[in-house]
Amino acid sequence: MSYTPTIVRKTSPYLRRPQATVVRMMRDVVIALLPVTAFAVYNFGISAVYILLAAILSMVVTEYVYYQVIDLLNKESFQWKNKSFTLYNYTALVSGLIYGLTLADGTPIWVVVVSGSLGILMAKHFFGGLGQNIFNPAALARVLVAINFATFATYDAHVADIDGVAGATVLGVLNDSSFSTAMLADFPLWRMFTGIGLPGSLGEVSALLILIGAIYLGVRTSFEVRIPIAYVLTVFVLAGVVALQKGLGIWYPLTHVLSGGVMFGAVFMATDPITSPISMPSRVYYGFALGFVTFIIRLFGALPEGVVFSILIMNMFVPSFDYVKWSYPRFTKRGTLLFAGVIVVAIAIVMAGVHYVG
Amino acid sequence: MIKKSSKVRDYKELTKALPTMDFLEPESVYIHLQNGRCKTYDLHVKDGDHVTVGQVIGVRHGGFFEQPIHATVSGTVGPVTKKLHRTGRKVDCVEIRNDFKETYHESVVNRPDHVIDQLTQQEMVDILREKSLVGLGGSGFPTHIKLATKDPIHTVIINAVECEPYLSSDYRLIIEDPQRVLLGLKYILQALKAERGIIAIKSDKNPLKEVLDQVLTVKFPDLPVEVMKLGNHYPQGWEIEVFRAALGLDVPYGELPTKYGVISFNVSTTAGVHDAIKYNLPVISRYFTLTGDAIEFPQNYHVKVGTSIKQLIALSEGYKEEYDKVNVIMGGPMMGVSTVSDDVIVSKTTTSVIVLADTDYHEEPCVRCGSCVYSCPARIEPVQIMNAVKKNHKELMKQLGAYKCVECGLCAYVCTSKIHVTDYVRKAKKLVGDIR
C-alpha cells in the first residue's frame, strides 16, 4: 500500500470499443477496393495505373497543401507533419481511389488532376473538412470531369473482343436504343457480371469483384449494408416494371443493375457515412431515393449514366432525411406505410413516363 | 463499425470465479449522514457513546426520502468528519470504532415463519421504512415506497442481470446465498399478492440458473418463480430493457411500470428485504466488487457498510505499479462516478470500486457513422443532440428528446471517432431539464 498513483477524474463511460476507429473503417474500404483496382490494372494496363495514381495524388496533395496554407494563414509555425492532415486516417486516399476508379480509361492525366483537386477542395474543404462535407468528394470530382471535360473522357476500350461497338459502353448502347434485345448479342449477362472484356470505367465493370468487396465490408461492418441493398433493389424493381410493361425479359433489369456504375456507386459511394443520413430507416429511404433518381436519369435523361448525379442530388437532401420532426431511429409502422406509398407512386411515375415518353 | 451493437466486453473473469472474501471486522466504520437526496440530518448519539449493531443513531431528513441511520458495528461513536460520497461531494460521516464484540441491538430479532406468513403489505412497508432499505443496485430509491404501490401487481422481476462490465457482486451473492434472495422474493410476492416471480439473469450466466433451479426444486417447490435468461448485452439491466426482454412489455417514457402490473427489484435489495423482514435487520453489510486492471488482486468482498475503501485496496495488495495515472470509479465502468481520491467509504448503495489505468482517447471529427443512433437503448439520436449542444440550440435538444437519455454510456463506447458523446448528451439533459 506504499504506492499510490495519481488519481485522475474523468466522466463515464470509462471504456471504449477498441476496434471502433475511423482508421479501421477507411482502411477496410481501401482493402475492399483492392480486387477492383487489380482488375482495372489487368484490364486497362499501364494507363489505369497512371489515372489511379493521378487521382489519388491530386486529392491527397491538395488536402495537404490546403491544410498547410490554412496553418500559414493562422500564423502557426510550419511543420512537415500537419496536425489536421488526414492522410493517416485514409480518408483522402479513399476519396482519390474511388474517384480514379469511376473514370474512363481514356481520360487525360491533366483532366484527372484538375478535377480531383477541385473536387476535394469544393466538396470537402470548403465545408470544413472531414465530417463536415455535404457532397461526396469523389462524386463531385467525377461530375466535374463529366461536365467540364466531357469530350476528353472517352472510353478507348483497349478491350479487344467486342466487335462493332468499340468505344461504346453498355449503357451508351442502351441509351441509344432503349428497348431492343439486339444488344444482348454484344453484351451477354455473364460478361456484365464478371466484367471480362467489357468496356467501361476503370473500376465499375466487374460486378463480381465489387460484390466481393461489399461482402468484406459487410463482414467487417465497415459500411451500412442497407443503402446498397435498397439502391440496387430499387433499380432492379423499377427496371423490372418497365420490362413487364414493354414485354422485355429478365435481362432488362439485370442489365440495368449490372451495367454502368450502379453496383460500384451503391457499394462504395452511396455508403460514404459522412454524406448519408444517420438513422437506420433514413438510410433505407436514402438508398431507395438514389435508385429512383438514377433510374429516372437513365431512362428519361439525355445522359446514359446517372449514378454520380443521383448521389450528388440526394446528398443535398440528407439533412431533410434526418430532420427532427419526422426522423426516428427505429422503423415505425407509420414510416413503413408512408414508404410503401412512396414506392407505389414511384412505380406509377415510371410507368406513366414509359407510356408517354418511351 | 457501423452497427447496432450492444456487446460490451465484460471483464468479469477478473473476479467472477473467486469466492467472496469476508471482511466484516474493520477497525472503524464511517456512516454517511447525508446523501444525494437528504441534505440535513439529526444525530442522536455523540462522541463517546456506545452503540450496538442495528441501533438507530440518527435520521436523514429529505421529506419523501427521510430515513433513519443505523450503526453497522458495535462500538464507540467517534467524531463527525467529511468524506467523499458516491455522488462526488464531500459529506458528513460519523465514525464508529469497532469493539469487535458484534453485539446486536435488542430490535434485531428472529421473526418466526408463522408470524411472517401473517404480515400484510402495510406491515412489511413499515418494517422496510424503519430499516431504511433502499435500492441497493445504486439507485438508492427507498424500497418501502416501491413496495407500497396501490396498483395491482401480477409479476415481480428480480433484476440479476448485472450488465455493467467488471461487476460480479450480484453474481457471487446468488451463488453463495441463493436462499436469502429467494426468501426475499417470497416476502415481496406475499406483500404484493403477485402471482408470478421472475429472476432475470444474463444468458451467459448459466451457473446462476443451475443454483437457483436447484434451490427452487429442493426448498421452494411451491414458489411460482422462474429463472429467465435474458440477452447478453448492455444495457440489459436497465429496468425498461428487462421488461422488454422478459415480458415483451414496452413501458413508455415517463410512466411507472407498476401501472402495467409489473415491478422490479435488484438482487441485493431482495436480500435486504429478507434481512429486514426475517431478522428485523437494516443493511449492515453488502457484497462489494473491488476490481480493475490497475489493482493487484481483484476480489469480491463481503463488507460492513461504512468500511474505508483505502483499507480494501490494501487488502487487495494495492495498486499496480506500472500505471502512474488511474481512475477510481464508484459503480460500473459505464455509468459510475469517478472520484478524485481513494478516501471513500462503502455506503449502502456502493456496488463496487473499479480502478482503471487512465487512458486519453484521441478524438477525431464525427464521420456520422450512426453507431450511436443504432445502439441507443433510449431510442434517441445522440449525434444529433451533440450537434445541437455545439450550436447551443435548446429547442432542438428538447425536440430530439435529450431528456430521455439514461446515461448508459453506450454512445461513447461505440463511437468510431472516440468522441465523448455521452458528455454532450448529459450537457443537453442539464440544459433542457426534465420536461416530463
Short mmCIF file of N, CA and C in Angstrom, two decimals, chain B residues 252-329:
data_model
loop_
_atom_site.label_atom_id
_atom_site.label_comp_id
_atom_site.label_asym_id
_atom_site.label_seq_id
_atom_site.Cartn_x
_atom_site.Cartn_y
_atom_site.Cartn_z
N PRO B 252 -43.75 3.00 -21.68
CA PRO B 252 -43.39 4.26 -22.32
C PRO B 252 -42.63 5.18 -21.37
N TYR B 253 -41.86 6.11 -21.98
CA TYR B 253 -41.08 7.03 -21.19
C TYR B 253 -41.99 7.83 -20.26
N GLY B 254 -41.61 7.93 -18.99
CA GLY B 254 -42.33 8.78 -18.06
C GLY B 254 -43.45 8.07 -17.32
N GLU B 255 -43.66 6.78 -17.60
CA GLU B 255 -44.71 6.08 -16.87
C GLU B 255 -44.10 5.04 -15.95
N LEU B 256 -44.76 4.79 -14.83
CA LEU B 256 -44.25 3.81 -13.89
C LEU B 256 -44.64 2.41 -14.33
N PRO B 257 -43.73 1.46 -14.19
CA PRO B 257 -44.07 0.09 -14.61
C PRO B 257 -45.21 -0.51 -13.79
N THR B 258 -45.40 -0.02 -12.55
CA THR B 258 -46.46 -0.59 -11.71
C THR B 258 -47.83 -0.42 -12.36
N LYS B 259 -47.96 0.62 -13.20
CA LYS B 259 -49.21 0.85 -13.90
C LYS B 259 -49.56 -0.34 -14.79
N TYR B 260 -48.51 -1.05 -15.24
CA TYR B 260 -48.71 -2.21 -16.11
C TYR B 260 -48.68 -3.52 -15.35
N GLY B 261 -48.69 -3.41 -14.00
CA GLY B 261 -48.75 -4.62 -13.20
C GLY B 261 -47.43 -5.32 -13.00
N VAL B 262 -46.33 -4.65 -13.29
CA VAL B 262 -45.03 -5.27 -13.07
C VAL B 262 -44.17 -4.36 -12.19
N ILE B 263 -43.21 -4.96 -11.51
CA ILE B 263 -42.31 -4.19 -10.66
C ILE B 263 -41.01 -4.94 -10.61
N SER B 264 -39.90 -4.23 -10.45
CA SER B 264 -38.62 -4.92 -10.42
C SER B 264 -37.80 -4.48 -9.21
N PHE B 265 -37.05 -5.43 -8.70
CA PHE B 265 -36.15 -5.14 -7.59
C PHE B 265 -34.77 -5.70 -7.92
N ASN B 266 -33.76 -5.05 -7.39
CA ASN B 266 -32.40 -5.56 -7.56
C ASN B 266 -32.17 -6.77 -6.65
N VAL B 267 -31.20 -7.61 -6.99
CA VAL B 267 -30.93 -8.80 -6.18
C VAL B 267 -30.52 -8.44 -4.76
N SER B 268 -29.58 -7.50 -4.65
CA SER B 268 -29.12 -7.13 -3.30
C SER B 268 -30.27 -6.58 -2.48
N THR B 269 -31.15 -5.81 -3.12
CA THR B 269 -32.30 -5.27 -2.41
C THR B 269 -33.19 -6.40 -1.91
N THR B 270 -33.36 -7.41 -2.75
CA THR B 270 -34.20 -8.55 -2.35
C THR B 270 -33.60 -9.26 -1.14
N ALA B 271 -32.27 -9.42 -1.17
CA ALA B 271 -31.62 -10.00 0.00
C ALA B 271 -31.82 -9.09 1.21
N GLY B 272 -31.80 -7.78 0.99
CA GLY B 272 -32.03 -6.82 2.06
C GLY B 272 -33.45 -6.93 2.61
N VAL B 273 -34.42 -7.18 1.74
CA VAL B 273 -35.81 -7.37 2.18
C VAL B 273 -35.87 -8.58 3.10
N HIS B 274 -35.16 -9.63 2.72
CA HIS B 274 -35.13 -10.83 3.56
C HIS B 274 -34.60 -10.51 4.96
N ASP B 275 -33.44 -9.80 5.01
CA ASP B 275 -32.84 -9.48 6.30
C ASP B 275 -33.78 -8.64 7.16
N ALA B 276 -34.45 -7.68 6.50
CA ALA B 276 -35.31 -6.77 7.25
C ALA B 276 -36.54 -7.50 7.78
N ILE B 277 -37.16 -8.33 6.95
CA ILE B 277 -38.39 -8.99 7.37
C ILE B 277 -38.09 -10.13 8.35
N LYS B 278 -37.08 -10.92 8.04
CA LYS B 278 -36.81 -12.11 8.85
C LYS B 278 -36.13 -11.74 10.16
N TYR B 279 -35.10 -10.90 10.08
CA TYR B 279 -34.31 -10.61 11.29
C TYR B 279 -34.48 -9.19 11.80
N ASN B 280 -35.36 -8.40 11.14
CA ASN B 280 -35.54 -7.01 11.54
C ASN B 280 -34.21 -6.26 11.51
N LEU B 281 -33.41 -6.56 10.51
CA LEU B 281 -32.05 -6.06 10.45
C LEU B 281 -31.95 -5.02 9.33
N PRO B 282 -31.35 -3.86 9.57
CA PRO B 282 -31.09 -2.94 8.46
C PRO B 282 -29.91 -3.45 7.63
N VAL B 283 -29.57 -2.71 6.59
CA VAL B 283 -28.44 -3.14 5.76
C VAL B 283 -27.15 -2.83 6.52
N ILE B 284 -26.52 -3.88 7.05
CA ILE B 284 -25.27 -3.62 7.76
C ILE B 284 -24.07 -4.09 6.95
N SER B 285 -24.29 -4.95 5.99
CA SER B 285 -23.16 -5.41 5.18
C SER B 285 -23.65 -5.58 3.76
N ARG B 286 -22.70 -5.63 2.81
CA ARG B 286 -23.11 -5.85 1.44
C ARG B 286 -21.99 -6.53 0.66
N TYR B 287 -22.38 -7.14 -0.48
CA TYR B 287 -21.38 -7.70 -1.39
C TYR B 287 -20.82 -6.57 -2.23
N PHE B 288 -19.53 -6.60 -2.42
CA PHE B 288 -18.86 -5.44 -2.98
C PHE B 288 -17.72 -5.91 -3.87
N THR B 289 -17.65 -5.36 -5.08
CA THR B 289 -16.57 -5.75 -6.01
C THR B 289 -15.48 -4.69 -6.01
N LEU B 290 -14.26 -5.12 -5.81
CA LEU B 290 -13.11 -4.23 -5.97
C LEU B 290 -12.28 -4.81 -7.09
N THR B 291 -12.27 -4.14 -8.22
CA THR B 291 -11.63 -4.74 -9.38
C THR B 291 -11.03 -3.67 -10.29
N GLY B 292 -10.59 -4.07 -11.45
CA GLY B 292 -9.98 -3.14 -12.39
C GLY B 292 -8.60 -3.60 -12.80
N ASP B 293 -8.12 -3.06 -13.91
CA ASP B 293 -6.83 -3.54 -14.41
C ASP B 293 -5.65 -2.90 -13.71
N ALA B 294 -5.89 -1.92 -12.84
CA ALA B 294 -4.76 -1.28 -12.18
C ALA B 294 -4.68 -1.67 -10.71
N ILE B 295 -5.31 -2.79 -10.38
CA ILE B 295 -5.25 -3.23 -8.99
C ILE B 295 -4.62 -4.61 -8.99
N GLU B 296 -3.84 -4.90 -7.94
CA GLU B 296 -3.05 -6.14 -7.95
C GLU B 296 -3.93 -7.37 -7.90
N PHE B 297 -4.90 -7.38 -6.99
CA PHE B 297 -5.66 -8.61 -6.81
C PHE B 297 -7.16 -8.32 -6.74
N PRO B 298 -7.82 -8.28 -7.90
CA PRO B 298 -9.26 -8.01 -7.91
C PRO B 298 -10.03 -9.07 -7.13
N GLN B 299 -11.08 -8.67 -6.44
CA GLN B 299 -11.71 -9.59 -5.49
C GLN B 299 -13.10 -9.09 -5.13
N ASN B 300 -14.00 -10.01 -4.85
CA ASN B 300 -15.29 -9.63 -4.27
C ASN B 300 -15.17 -9.68 -2.75
N TYR B 301 -15.77 -8.71 -2.10
CA TYR B 301 -15.72 -8.67 -0.65
C TYR B 301 -17.13 -8.65 -0.08
N HIS B 302 -17.26 -9.20 1.11
CA HIS B 302 -18.48 -9.04 1.88
C HIS B 302 -18.09 -8.12 3.02
N VAL B 303 -18.54 -6.87 2.96
CA VAL B 303 -18.02 -5.87 3.90
C VAL B 303 -19.14 -5.21 4.68
N LYS B 304 -18.77 -4.62 5.81
CA LYS B 304 -19.69 -3.79 6.58
C LYS B 304 -19.90 -2.48 5.85
N VAL B 305 -21.12 -1.98 5.87
CA VAL B 305 -21.36 -0.66 5.32
C VAL B 305 -20.58 0.35 6.15
N GLY B 306 -19.81 1.19 5.49
CA GLY B 306 -19.01 2.16 6.21
C GLY B 306 -17.53 1.84 6.20
N THR B 307 -17.16 0.72 5.58
CA THR B 307 -15.74 0.36 5.52
C THR B 307 -15.01 1.32 4.58
N SER B 308 -13.78 1.66 4.95
CA SER B 308 -13.00 2.55 4.11
C SER B 308 -12.44 1.77 2.92
N ILE B 309 -12.51 2.38 1.75
CA ILE B 309 -12.06 1.67 0.55
C ILE B 309 -10.54 1.59 0.50
N LYS B 310 -9.88 2.58 1.11
CA LYS B 310 -8.42 2.53 1.21
C LYS B 310 -7.98 1.20 1.81
N GLN B 311 -8.70 0.81 2.87
CA GLN B 311 -8.37 -0.42 3.57
C GLN B 311 -8.56 -1.64 2.66
N LEU B 312 -9.65 -1.60 1.87
CA LEU B 312 -9.91 -2.72 0.95
C LEU B 312 -8.85 -2.80 -0.14
N ILE B 313 -8.42 -1.63 -0.63
CA ILE B 313 -7.38 -1.62 -1.65
C ILE B 313 -6.10 -2.23 -1.08
N ALA B 314 -5.82 -1.92 0.19
CA ALA B 314 -4.64 -2.50 0.83
C ALA B 314 -4.80 -4.03 0.92
N LEU B 315 -6.03 -4.48 1.23
CA LEU B 315 -6.27 -5.92 1.29
C LEU B 315 -6.05 -6.58 -0.07
N SER B 316 -6.33 -5.83 -1.14
CA SER B 316 -6.12 -6.36 -2.48
C SER B 316 -4.70 -6.12 -2.95
N GLU B 317 -3.80 -5.89 -2.04
CA GLU B 317 -2.38 -5.71 -2.31
C GLU B 317 -2.07 -4.46 -3.13
N GLY B 318 -2.97 -3.49 -3.06
CA GLY B 318 -2.63 -2.16 -3.57
C GLY B 318 -2.70 -2.01 -5.08
N TYR B 319 -2.24 -0.84 -5.52
CA TYR B 319 -2.26 -0.52 -6.94
C TYR B 319 -1.10 -1.20 -7.66
N LYS B 320 -1.32 -1.48 -8.94
CA LYS B 320 -0.20 -1.97 -9.75
C LYS B 320 0.77 -0.83 -9.99
N GLU B 321 2.04 -1.13 -9.95
CA GLU B 321 3.00 -0.02 -10.00
C GLU B 321 3.27 0.47 -11.42
N GLU B 322 2.81 -0.30 -12.45
CA GLU B 322 3.15 0.15 -13.80
C GLU B 322 2.31 1.33 -14.28
N TYR B 323 1.24 1.66 -13.56
CA TYR B 323 0.43 2.79 -14.01
C TYR B 323 0.65 3.98 -13.08
N ASP B 324 0.96 5.15 -13.67
CA ASP B 324 1.13 6.30 -12.79
C ASP B 324 -0.12 7.16 -12.73
N LYS B 325 -1.10 6.89 -13.62
CA LYS B 325 -2.36 7.64 -13.53
C LYS B 325 -3.51 6.64 -13.56
N VAL B 326 -4.42 6.73 -12.64
CA VAL B 326 -5.55 5.82 -12.62
C VAL B 326 -6.85 6.59 -12.43
N ASN B 327 -7.97 5.95 -12.80
CA ASN B 327 -9.30 6.45 -12.45
C ASN B 327 -9.84 5.55 -11.36
N VAL B 328 -10.37 6.17 -10.31
CA VAL B 328 -11.05 5.39 -9.29
C VAL B 328 -12.54 5.62 -9.48
N ILE B 329 -13.26 4.54 -9.83
CA ILE B 329 -14.66 4.69 -10.23
C ILE B 329 -15.55 3.97 -9.23
#
